Coordinates of C-alpha atoms in Angstrom, one line a residue:
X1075 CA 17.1 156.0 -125.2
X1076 CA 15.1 153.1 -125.3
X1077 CA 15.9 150.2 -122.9
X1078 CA 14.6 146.7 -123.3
X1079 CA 15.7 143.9 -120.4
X1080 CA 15.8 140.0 -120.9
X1081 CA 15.2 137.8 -117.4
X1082 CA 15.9 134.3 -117.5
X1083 CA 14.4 132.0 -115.1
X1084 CA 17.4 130.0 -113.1
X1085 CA 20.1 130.3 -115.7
X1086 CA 23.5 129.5 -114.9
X1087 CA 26.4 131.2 -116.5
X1088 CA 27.6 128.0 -117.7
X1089 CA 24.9 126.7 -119.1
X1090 CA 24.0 129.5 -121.8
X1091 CA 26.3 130.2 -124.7
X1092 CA 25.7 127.2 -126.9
X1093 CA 22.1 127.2 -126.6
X1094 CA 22.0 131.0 -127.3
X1095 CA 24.1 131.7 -129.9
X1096 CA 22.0 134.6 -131.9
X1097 CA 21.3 136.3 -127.9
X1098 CA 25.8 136.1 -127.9
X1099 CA 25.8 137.4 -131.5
X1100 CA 23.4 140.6 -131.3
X1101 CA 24.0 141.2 -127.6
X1102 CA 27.4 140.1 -126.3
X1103 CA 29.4 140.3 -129.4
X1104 CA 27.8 143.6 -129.9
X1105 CA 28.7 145.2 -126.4
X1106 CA 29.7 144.2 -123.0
X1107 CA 30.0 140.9 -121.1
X1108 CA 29.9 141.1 -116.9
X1109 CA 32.1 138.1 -115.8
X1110 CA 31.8 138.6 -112.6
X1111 CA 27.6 139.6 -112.3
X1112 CA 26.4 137.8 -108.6
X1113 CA 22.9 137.6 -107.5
X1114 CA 22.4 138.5 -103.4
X1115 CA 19.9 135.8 -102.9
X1116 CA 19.6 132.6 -105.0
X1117 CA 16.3 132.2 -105.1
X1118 CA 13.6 133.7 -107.8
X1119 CA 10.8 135.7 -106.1
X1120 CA 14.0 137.5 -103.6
X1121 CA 16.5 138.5 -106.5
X1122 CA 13.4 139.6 -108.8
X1123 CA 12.7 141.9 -105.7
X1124 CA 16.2 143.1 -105.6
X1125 CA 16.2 143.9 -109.3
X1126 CA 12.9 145.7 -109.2
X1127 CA 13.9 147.9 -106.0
X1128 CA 17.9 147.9 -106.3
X1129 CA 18.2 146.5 -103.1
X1130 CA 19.7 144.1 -100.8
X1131 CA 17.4 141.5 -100.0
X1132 CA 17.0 142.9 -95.7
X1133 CA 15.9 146.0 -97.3
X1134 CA 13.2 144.8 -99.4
X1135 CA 12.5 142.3 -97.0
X1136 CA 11.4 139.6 -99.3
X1137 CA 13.0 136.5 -97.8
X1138 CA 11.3 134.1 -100.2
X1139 CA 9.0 132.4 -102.9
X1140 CA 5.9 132.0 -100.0
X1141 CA 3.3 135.2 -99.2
X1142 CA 4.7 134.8 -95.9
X1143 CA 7.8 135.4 -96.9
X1144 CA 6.6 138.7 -98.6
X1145 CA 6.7 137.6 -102.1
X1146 CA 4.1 140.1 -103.7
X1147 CA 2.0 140.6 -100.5
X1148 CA 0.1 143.4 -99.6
X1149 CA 3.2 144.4 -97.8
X1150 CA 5.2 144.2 -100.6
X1151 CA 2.8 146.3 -102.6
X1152 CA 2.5 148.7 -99.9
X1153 CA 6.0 149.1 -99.2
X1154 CA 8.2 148.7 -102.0
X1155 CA 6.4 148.5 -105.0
X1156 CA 5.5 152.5 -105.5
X1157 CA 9.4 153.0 -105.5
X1158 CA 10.5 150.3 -108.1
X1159 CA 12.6 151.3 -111.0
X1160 CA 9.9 151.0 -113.4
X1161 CA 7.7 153.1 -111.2
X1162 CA 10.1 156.4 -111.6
X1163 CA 10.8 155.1 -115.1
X1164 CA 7.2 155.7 -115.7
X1165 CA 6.1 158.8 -113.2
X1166 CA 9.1 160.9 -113.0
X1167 CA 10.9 160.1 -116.5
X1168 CA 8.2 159.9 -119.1
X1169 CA 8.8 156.3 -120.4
X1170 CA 6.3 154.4 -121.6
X1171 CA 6.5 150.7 -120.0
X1172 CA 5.6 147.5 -120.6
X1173 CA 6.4 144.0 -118.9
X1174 CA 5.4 140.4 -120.2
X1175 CA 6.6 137.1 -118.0
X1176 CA 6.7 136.0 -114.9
X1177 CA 7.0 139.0 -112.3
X1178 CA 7.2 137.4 -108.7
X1179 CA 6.3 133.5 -107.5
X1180 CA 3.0 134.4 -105.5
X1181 CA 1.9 137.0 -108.1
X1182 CA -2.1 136.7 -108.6
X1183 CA -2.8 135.0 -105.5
X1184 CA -6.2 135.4 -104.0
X1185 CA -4.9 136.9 -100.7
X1186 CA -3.0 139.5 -102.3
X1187 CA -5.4 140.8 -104.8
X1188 CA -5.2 138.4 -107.7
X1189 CA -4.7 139.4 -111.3
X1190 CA -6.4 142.2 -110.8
X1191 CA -3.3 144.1 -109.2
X1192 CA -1.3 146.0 -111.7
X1193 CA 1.3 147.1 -109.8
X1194 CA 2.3 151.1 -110.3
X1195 CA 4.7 151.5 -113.3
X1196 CA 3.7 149.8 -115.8
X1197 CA 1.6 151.2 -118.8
X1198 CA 1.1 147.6 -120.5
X1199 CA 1.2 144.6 -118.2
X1200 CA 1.1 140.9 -119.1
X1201 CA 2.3 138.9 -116.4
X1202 CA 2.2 135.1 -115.6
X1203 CA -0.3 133.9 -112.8
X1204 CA 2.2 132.5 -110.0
X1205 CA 5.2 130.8 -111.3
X1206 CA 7.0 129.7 -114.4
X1207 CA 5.3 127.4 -117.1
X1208 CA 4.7 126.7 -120.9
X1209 CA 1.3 125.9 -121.3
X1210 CA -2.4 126.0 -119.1
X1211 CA -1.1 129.2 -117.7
X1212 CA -3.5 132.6 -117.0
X1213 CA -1.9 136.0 -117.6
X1214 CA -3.4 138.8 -116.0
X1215 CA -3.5 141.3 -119.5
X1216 CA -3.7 144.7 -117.9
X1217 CA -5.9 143.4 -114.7
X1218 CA -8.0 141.2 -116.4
X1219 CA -7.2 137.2 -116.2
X1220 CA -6.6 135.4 -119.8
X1221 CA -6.8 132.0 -119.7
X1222 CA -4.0 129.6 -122.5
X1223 CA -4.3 125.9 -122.9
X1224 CA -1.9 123.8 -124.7
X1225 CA -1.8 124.0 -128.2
X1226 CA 1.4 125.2 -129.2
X1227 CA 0.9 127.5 -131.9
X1228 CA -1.5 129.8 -129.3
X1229 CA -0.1 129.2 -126.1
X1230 CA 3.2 128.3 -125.4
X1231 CA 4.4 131.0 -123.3
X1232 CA 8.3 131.9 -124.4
X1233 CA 6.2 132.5 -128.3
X1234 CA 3.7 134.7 -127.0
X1235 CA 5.8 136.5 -125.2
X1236 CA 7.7 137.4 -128.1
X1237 CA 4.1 138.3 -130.0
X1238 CA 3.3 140.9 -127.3
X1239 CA 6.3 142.2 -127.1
X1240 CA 6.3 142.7 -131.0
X1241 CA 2.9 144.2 -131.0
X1242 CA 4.3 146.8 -128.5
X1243 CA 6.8 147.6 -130.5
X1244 CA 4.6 148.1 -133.8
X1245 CA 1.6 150.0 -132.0
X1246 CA 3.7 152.1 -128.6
X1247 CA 3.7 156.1 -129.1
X1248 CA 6.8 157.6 -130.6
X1249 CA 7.0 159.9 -128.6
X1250 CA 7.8 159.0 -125.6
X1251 CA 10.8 156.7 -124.7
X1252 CA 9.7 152.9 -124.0
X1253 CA 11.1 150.5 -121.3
X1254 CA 10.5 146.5 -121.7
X1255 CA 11.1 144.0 -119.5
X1256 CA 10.6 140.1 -121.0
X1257 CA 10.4 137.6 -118.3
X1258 CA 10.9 134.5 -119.8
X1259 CA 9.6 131.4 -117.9
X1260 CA 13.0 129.0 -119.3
X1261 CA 14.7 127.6 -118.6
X1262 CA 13.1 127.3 -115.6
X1263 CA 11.3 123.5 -115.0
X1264 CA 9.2 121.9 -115.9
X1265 CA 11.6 122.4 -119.1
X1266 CA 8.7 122.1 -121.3
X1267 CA 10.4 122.7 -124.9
X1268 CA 8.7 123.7 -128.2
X1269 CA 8.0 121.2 -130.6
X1270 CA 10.7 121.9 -132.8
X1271 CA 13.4 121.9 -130.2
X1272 CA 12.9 118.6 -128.2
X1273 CA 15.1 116.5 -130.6
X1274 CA 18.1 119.0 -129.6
X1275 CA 21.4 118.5 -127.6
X1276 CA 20.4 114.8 -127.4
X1277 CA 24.0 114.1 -126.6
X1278 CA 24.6 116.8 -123.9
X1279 CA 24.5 115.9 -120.2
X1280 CA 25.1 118.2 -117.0
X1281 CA 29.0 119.5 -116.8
X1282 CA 31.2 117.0 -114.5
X1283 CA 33.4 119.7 -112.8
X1284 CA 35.6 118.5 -109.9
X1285 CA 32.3 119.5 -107.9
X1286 CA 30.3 116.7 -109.3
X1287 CA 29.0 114.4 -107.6
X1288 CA 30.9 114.8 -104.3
X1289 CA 30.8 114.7 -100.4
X1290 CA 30.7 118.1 -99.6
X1291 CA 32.7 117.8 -96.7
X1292 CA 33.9 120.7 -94.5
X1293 CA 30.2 122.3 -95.2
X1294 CA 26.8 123.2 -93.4
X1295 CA 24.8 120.1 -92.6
X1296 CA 22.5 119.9 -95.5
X1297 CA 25.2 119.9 -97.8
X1298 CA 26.7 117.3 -96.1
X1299 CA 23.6 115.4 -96.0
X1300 CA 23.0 114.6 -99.6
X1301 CA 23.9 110.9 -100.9
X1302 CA 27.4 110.2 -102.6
X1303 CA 28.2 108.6 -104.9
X1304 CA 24.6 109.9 -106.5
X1305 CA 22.0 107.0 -107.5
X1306 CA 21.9 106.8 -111.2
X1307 CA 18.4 107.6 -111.0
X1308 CA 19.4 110.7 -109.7
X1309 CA 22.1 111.6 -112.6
X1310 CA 19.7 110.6 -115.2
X1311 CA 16.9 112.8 -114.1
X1312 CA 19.4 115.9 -113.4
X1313 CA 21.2 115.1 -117.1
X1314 CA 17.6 115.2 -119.0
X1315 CA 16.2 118.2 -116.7
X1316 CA 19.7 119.6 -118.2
X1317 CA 19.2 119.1 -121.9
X1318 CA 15.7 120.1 -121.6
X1319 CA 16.6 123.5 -120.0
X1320 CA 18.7 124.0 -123.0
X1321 CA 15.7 122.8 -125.5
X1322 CA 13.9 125.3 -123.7
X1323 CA 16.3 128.2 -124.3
X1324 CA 16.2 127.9 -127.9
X1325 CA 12.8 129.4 -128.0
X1326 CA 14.6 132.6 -126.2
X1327 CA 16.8 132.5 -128.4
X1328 CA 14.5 133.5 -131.2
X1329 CA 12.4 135.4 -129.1
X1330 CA 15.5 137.7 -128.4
X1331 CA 16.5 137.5 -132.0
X1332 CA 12.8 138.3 -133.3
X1333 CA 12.8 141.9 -131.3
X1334 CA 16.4 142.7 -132.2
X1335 CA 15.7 143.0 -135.5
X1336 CA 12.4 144.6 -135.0
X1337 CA 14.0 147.4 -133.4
X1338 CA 16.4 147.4 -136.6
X1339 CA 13.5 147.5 -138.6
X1340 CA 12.0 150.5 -136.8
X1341 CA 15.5 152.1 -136.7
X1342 CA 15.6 151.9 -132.9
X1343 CA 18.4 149.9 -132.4
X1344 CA 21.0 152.0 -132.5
X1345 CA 19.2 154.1 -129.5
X1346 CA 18.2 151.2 -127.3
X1347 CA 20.2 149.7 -124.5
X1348 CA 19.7 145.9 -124.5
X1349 CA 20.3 144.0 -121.5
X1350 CA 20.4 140.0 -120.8
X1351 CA 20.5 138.3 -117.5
X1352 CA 19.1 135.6 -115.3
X1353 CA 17.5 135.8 -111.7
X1354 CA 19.6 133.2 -110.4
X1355 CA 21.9 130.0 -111.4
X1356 CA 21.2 126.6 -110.7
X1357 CA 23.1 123.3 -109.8
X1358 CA 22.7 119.9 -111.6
X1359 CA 25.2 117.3 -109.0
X1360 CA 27.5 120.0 -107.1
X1361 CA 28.2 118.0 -104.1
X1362 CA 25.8 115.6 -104.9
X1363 CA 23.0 117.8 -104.8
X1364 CA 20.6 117.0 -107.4
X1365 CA 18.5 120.0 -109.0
X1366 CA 17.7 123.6 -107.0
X1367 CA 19.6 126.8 -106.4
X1368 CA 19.2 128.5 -102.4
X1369 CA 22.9 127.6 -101.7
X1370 CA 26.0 130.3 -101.3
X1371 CA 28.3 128.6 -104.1
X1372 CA 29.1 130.3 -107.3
X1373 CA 27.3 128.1 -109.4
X1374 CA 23.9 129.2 -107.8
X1375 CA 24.9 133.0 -107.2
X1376 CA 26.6 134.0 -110.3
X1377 CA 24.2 135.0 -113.3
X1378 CA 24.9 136.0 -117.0
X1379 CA 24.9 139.7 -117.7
X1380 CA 25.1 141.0 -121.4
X1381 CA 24.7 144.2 -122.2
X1382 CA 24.6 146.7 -125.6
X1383 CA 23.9 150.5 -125.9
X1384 CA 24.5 153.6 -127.5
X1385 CA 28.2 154.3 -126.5
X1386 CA 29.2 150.7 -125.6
X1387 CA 31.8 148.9 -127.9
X1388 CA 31.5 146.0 -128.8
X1389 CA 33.1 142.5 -127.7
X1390 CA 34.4 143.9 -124.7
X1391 CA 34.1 142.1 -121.2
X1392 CA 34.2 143.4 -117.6
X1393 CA 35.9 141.8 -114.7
X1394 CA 34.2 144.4 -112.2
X1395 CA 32.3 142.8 -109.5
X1396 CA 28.3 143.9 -110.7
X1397 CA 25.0 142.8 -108.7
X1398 CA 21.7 142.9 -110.1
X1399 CA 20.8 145.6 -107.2
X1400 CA 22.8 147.5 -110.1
X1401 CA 20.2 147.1 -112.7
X1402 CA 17.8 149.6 -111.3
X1403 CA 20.3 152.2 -110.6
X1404 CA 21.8 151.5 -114.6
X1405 CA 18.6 151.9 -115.7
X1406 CA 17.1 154.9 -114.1
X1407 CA 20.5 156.1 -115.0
X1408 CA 20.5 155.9 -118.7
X1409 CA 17.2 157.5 -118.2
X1410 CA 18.3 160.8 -116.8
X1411 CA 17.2 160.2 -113.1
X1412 CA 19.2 161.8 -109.9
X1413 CA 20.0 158.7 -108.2
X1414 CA 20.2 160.7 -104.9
X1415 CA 16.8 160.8 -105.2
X1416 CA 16.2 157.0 -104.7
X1417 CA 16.9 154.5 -101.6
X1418 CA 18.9 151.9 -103.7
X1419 CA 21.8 149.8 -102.3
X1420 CA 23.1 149.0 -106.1
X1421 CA 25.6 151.2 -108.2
X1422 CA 24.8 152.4 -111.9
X1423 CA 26.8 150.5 -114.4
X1424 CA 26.7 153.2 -117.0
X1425 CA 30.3 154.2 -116.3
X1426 CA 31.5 150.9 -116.6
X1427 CA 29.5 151.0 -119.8
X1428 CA 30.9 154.0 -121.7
X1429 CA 34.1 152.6 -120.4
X1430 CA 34.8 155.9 -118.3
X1431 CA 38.4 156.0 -116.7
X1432 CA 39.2 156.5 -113.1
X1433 CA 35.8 154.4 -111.2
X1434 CA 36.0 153.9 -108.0
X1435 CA 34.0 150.6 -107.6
X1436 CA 32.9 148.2 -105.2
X1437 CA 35.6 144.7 -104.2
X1438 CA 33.0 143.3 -102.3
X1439 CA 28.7 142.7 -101.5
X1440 CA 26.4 140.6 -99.6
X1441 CA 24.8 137.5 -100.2
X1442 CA 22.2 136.9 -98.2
X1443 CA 19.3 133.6 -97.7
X1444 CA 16.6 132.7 -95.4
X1445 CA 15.9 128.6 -95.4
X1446 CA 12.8 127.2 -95.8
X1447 CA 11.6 124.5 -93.5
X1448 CA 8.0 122.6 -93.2
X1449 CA 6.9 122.2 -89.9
X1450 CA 5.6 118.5 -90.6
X1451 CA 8.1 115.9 -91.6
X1452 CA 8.5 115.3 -95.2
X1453 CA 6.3 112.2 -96.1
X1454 CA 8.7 110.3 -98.3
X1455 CA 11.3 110.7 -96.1
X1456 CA 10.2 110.8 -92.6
X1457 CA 13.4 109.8 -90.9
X1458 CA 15.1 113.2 -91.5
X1459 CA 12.4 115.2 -89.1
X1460 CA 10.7 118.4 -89.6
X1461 CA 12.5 121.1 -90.5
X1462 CA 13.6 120.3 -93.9
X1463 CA 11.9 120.4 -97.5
X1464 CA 12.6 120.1 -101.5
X1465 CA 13.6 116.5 -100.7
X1466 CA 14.2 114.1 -103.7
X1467 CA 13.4 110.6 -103.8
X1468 CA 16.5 109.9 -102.7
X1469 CA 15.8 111.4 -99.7
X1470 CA 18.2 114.7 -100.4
X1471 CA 17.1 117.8 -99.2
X1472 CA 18.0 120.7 -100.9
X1473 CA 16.9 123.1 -98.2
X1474 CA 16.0 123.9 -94.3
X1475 CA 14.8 126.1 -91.6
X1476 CA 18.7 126.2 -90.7
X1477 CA 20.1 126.7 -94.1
X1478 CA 20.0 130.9 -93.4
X1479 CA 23.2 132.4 -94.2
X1480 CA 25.0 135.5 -95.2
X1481 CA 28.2 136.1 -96.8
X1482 CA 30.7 138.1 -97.8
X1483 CA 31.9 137.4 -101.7
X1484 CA 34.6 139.9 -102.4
X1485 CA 36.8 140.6 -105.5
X1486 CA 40.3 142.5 -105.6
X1487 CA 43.2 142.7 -107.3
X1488 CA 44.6 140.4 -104.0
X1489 CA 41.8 138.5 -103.3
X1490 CA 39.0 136.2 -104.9
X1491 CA 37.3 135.4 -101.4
X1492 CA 33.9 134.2 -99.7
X1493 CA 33.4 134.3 -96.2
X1494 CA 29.9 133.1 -94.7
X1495 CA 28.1 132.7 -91.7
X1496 CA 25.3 130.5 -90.7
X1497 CA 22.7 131.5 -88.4
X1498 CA 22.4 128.2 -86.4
X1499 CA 23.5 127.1 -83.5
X1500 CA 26.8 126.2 -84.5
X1501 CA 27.2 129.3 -85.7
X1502 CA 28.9 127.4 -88.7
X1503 CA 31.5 129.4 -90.8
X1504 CA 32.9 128.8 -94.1
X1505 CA 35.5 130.6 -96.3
X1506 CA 36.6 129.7 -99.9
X1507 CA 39.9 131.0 -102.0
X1508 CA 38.5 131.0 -105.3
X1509 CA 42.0 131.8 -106.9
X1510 CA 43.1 128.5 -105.5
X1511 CA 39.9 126.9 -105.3
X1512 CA 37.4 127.9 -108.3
X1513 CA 35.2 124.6 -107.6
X1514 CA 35.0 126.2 -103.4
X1515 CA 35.5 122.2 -102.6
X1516 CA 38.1 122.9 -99.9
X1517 CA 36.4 125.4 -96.8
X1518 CA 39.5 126.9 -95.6
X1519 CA 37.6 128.5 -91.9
X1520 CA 39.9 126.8 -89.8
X1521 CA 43.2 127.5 -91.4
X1522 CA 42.9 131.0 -92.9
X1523 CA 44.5 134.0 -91.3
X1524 CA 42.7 135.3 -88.0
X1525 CA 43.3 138.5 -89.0
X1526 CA 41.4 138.3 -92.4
X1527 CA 38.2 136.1 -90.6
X1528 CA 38.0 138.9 -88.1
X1529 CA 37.8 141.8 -90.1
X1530 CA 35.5 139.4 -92.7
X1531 CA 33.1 138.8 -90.0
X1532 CA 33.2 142.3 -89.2
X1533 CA 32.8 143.8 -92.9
X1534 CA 29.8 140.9 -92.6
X1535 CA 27.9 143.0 -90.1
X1536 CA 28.6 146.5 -91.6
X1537 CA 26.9 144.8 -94.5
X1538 CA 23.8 143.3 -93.1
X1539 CA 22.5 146.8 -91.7
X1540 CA 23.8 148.8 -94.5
X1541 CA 21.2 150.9 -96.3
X1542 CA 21.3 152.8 -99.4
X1543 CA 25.4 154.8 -99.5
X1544 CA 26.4 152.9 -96.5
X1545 CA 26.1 149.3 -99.0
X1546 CA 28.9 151.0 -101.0
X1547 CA 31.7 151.9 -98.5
X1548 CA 35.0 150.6 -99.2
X1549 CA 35.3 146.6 -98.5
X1550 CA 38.4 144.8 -96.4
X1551 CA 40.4 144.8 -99.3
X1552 CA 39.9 148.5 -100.5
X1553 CA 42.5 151.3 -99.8
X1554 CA 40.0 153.3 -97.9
X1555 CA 38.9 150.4 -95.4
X1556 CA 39.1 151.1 -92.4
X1557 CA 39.1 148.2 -89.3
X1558 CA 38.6 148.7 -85.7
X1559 CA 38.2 145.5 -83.9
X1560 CA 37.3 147.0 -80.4
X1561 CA 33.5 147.5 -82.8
X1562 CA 32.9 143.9 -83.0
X1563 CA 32.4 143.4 -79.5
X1564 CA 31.2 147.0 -78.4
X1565 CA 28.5 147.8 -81.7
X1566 CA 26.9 144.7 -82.8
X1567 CA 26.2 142.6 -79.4
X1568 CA 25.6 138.8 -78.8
X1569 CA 25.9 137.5 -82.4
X1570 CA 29.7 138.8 -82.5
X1571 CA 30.4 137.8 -79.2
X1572 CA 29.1 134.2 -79.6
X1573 CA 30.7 133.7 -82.9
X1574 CA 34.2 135.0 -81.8
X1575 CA 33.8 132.5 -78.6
X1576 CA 32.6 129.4 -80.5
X1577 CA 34.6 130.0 -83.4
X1578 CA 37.6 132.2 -83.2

């Protein structure tokens, strides 16, 4: 079959069915909605990594959007980019492949071969100089840098996107199956919309949840550090970045609209799976933080996924709990590839898919983040120290050195739980009953069951080493779970230890 993949830039799952009506209408409508797809790292150039290797982010060992973080470094290519999905899509299943967007944050930097470096897997590349934008962007178009300017009808980015993508589809071989993979920079900032969109949504602002615009108390430090009640400064700038994410998505709209029916036209549609998602989501006021992602909550972990495909019915929606280390395992999948072959953490979706009885699937995975810190004190705000960075003018920092974390979301027919720890010296802990607490204002650490935080802590660790199988063994609240507690303080060291001591 053919397989064609959408990849928003920092799209929340809230944010994205009124601006994309026709991508609900030829995609969800048309097959199968994930309501419960996660992300295990809130941030662009990590997730992209996961969804290109199908792998937990301490696998892949891209930690962030910096070269020093390994975000397309020579490591990266050394390491991990021979055994991307697309790279067996290519060498060991005979597809034909072709990728237009943004492909990771440091992508064409000098010290990591520039635009020159196609990476293996890809028959037609066109990929976006660094990260997102609309205009005065270079591409690299098969190695070779082309420069765009700003006149709209040339160069704005989401269009010519969609041009490439259709000239692929009019001129690739036909015969050999094709893989795509659009990377659309919205609606990612600097929310630059086309022309003929910047007059819409004039009346929508940012959704005021019970989340909005309060003290996150009961949390790590820099969440309890941003400003309430918000400066109206503050709300007015997250409300137009907001709309203007929307006004952006309208142009993906018709670029996803415009290859659907080219596929029709060729009569490939009925052979092609189709899938829609987003690298990460995005907050706009959650506890008073104004615009980023990098944090543990729902509303910067969960992501839309939308898939249709030969043998998917339509308007159906999944409550299983889906990743998007799963994409690379679906994908290869559909494809025909042994998945015992590969080193992936994820799990193919294809069962789910066809709607196959009797699948044992996962009720929990990791979520995983490394802060980022400057060494220097941040200039507008000198009075918060070093250590901290993404600072509004409000002086609100929207990440650290300190903000490194890993959790625990898990998803049962019991529970609807997230248990995290923070690496820093308090060791900080917090734990959220999504069944009682959808918005995750109320951290319930000190309260819950000891039992439960024990064996959560412990099903934390299992995680953080797990590798390949060993990322898909039965979670706390499976059948087949299995808890010795005499492991957390024999196995895994001074970490357990001093958590049990300050905490437990």
């Amino acid at each position: 079959p053919g397989i064609l993949a959408f990849l928003a830039d920092t799209l929340l799952v809230l944010s994205f069915q009124t601006p994309l009506k026709k991508t609900n209408a030829l995609i969800a409508q048309m097959g199968m909605t994930f309501v419960n797809a996660y992300v295990p790292s809130a941030l662009c150039c990590p997730s992209r990594a996961s969804i290109l290797t199908g792998k937990y982010p301490h696998n892949h060992h891209v930690v962030n959007n910096t070269l020093e973080g390994n975000c397309s470094s020579k490591l990266w290519q050394k390491i991990q980019e021979p055994y991307t999905f697309p790279a067996l899509l290519k060498a060991m299943c005979g597809y034909q492949t072709f990728f237009a967007g943004k492909y990771l944050n440091e992508y064409g930097a000098e010290d990591a071969g520039g635009v020159g470096h196609v990476p293996p897997g890809w028959s037609f590349w066109y990929a976006l100089e660094k990260n997102s934008k609309y205009y005065n962007y270079t591409l690299s178009v098969n190695g070779k840098a082309r420069r765009h300017g700003e006149n709209y009808s040339v160069d704005y980015l989401t269009d010519v996107l969609a041009n490439m993508s259709l000239d692929f589809l009019e001129y690739k071989s036909n015969f050999e199956p094709f893989f795509m993979m659009i990377a659309t920079p919205a609606p990612h900032s600097p929310w630059t919309p086309a022309p003929q969109y910047t007059k819409s949504f004039q009346n929508v602002s940012a959704p005021r949840n019970s989340n909005f615009n309060i003290h996150g108390k009961n949390k790590h430090w820099l969440i309890r550090q941003a400003k309430t009640p918000m400066s109206n400064s503050s709300i007015q700038f997250l409300d137009d970045a907001y709309r203007k994410r929307w006004q952006t998505l309208l142009s993906v709209d018709d670029l996803v609209e415009k290859l659907v029916k080219k596929l029709e036209v060729n009569g490939e549609l009925d052979n092609t799976y189709i899938f829609y998602t987003s690298d990460n989501g995005f907050h706009t006021g959650q506890f008073s933080l104004p615009i980023d992602k990098r944090q543990l909550y729902e509303f910067d972990i969960k992501v839309p996924l939308l898939v249709r495909g030969p043998g998917i019915k339509p308007n159906q929606t999944n409550k299983m709990l889906v990743a998007n280390i799963d994409l690379g395992p679906t994908i290869l999948d559909i494809a025909g590839y042994d998945l015992n072959k590969t080193q992936m953490d994820g799990m193919s979706l294809l069962p789910l898919l066809r709607g196959d009885k009797n699948v044992t699937w996962r009720s929990d995975f990791l979520v995983e983040y490394q802060g980022e810190g400057y060494n220097g004190s941040d200039p507008t705000c000198p009075g918060l120290g070093p250590g901290v960075t993404h600072c509004f003018p409000d002086c609100v920092c929207e990440d650290s050195y300190n903000n490194t974390y890993a959790c625990v979301r898990t998803l049962s027919a019991s529970w609807d739980l997230q248990y995290c720890e923070f690496d820093d010296r308090e060791v900080f802990v917090e734990v959220y009953n999504l069944t009682a607490d959808p918005h995750q204002i109320n951290n319930i650490a000190k309260t819950i069951d000891q039992e439960i935080l024990e064996k959560m802590n412990y099903r934390l660790m299992m995680l953080q080493s797990c590798s390949g199988a060993t990322c898909r063994t039965p979670g706390v609240f499976d059948p087949g779970y299995r808890f010795d507690p005499r492991l957390m303080f024999s196995n895994h060291g001074l970490r357990a230890r001093r958590f049990s001591a300050q905490f437990l």
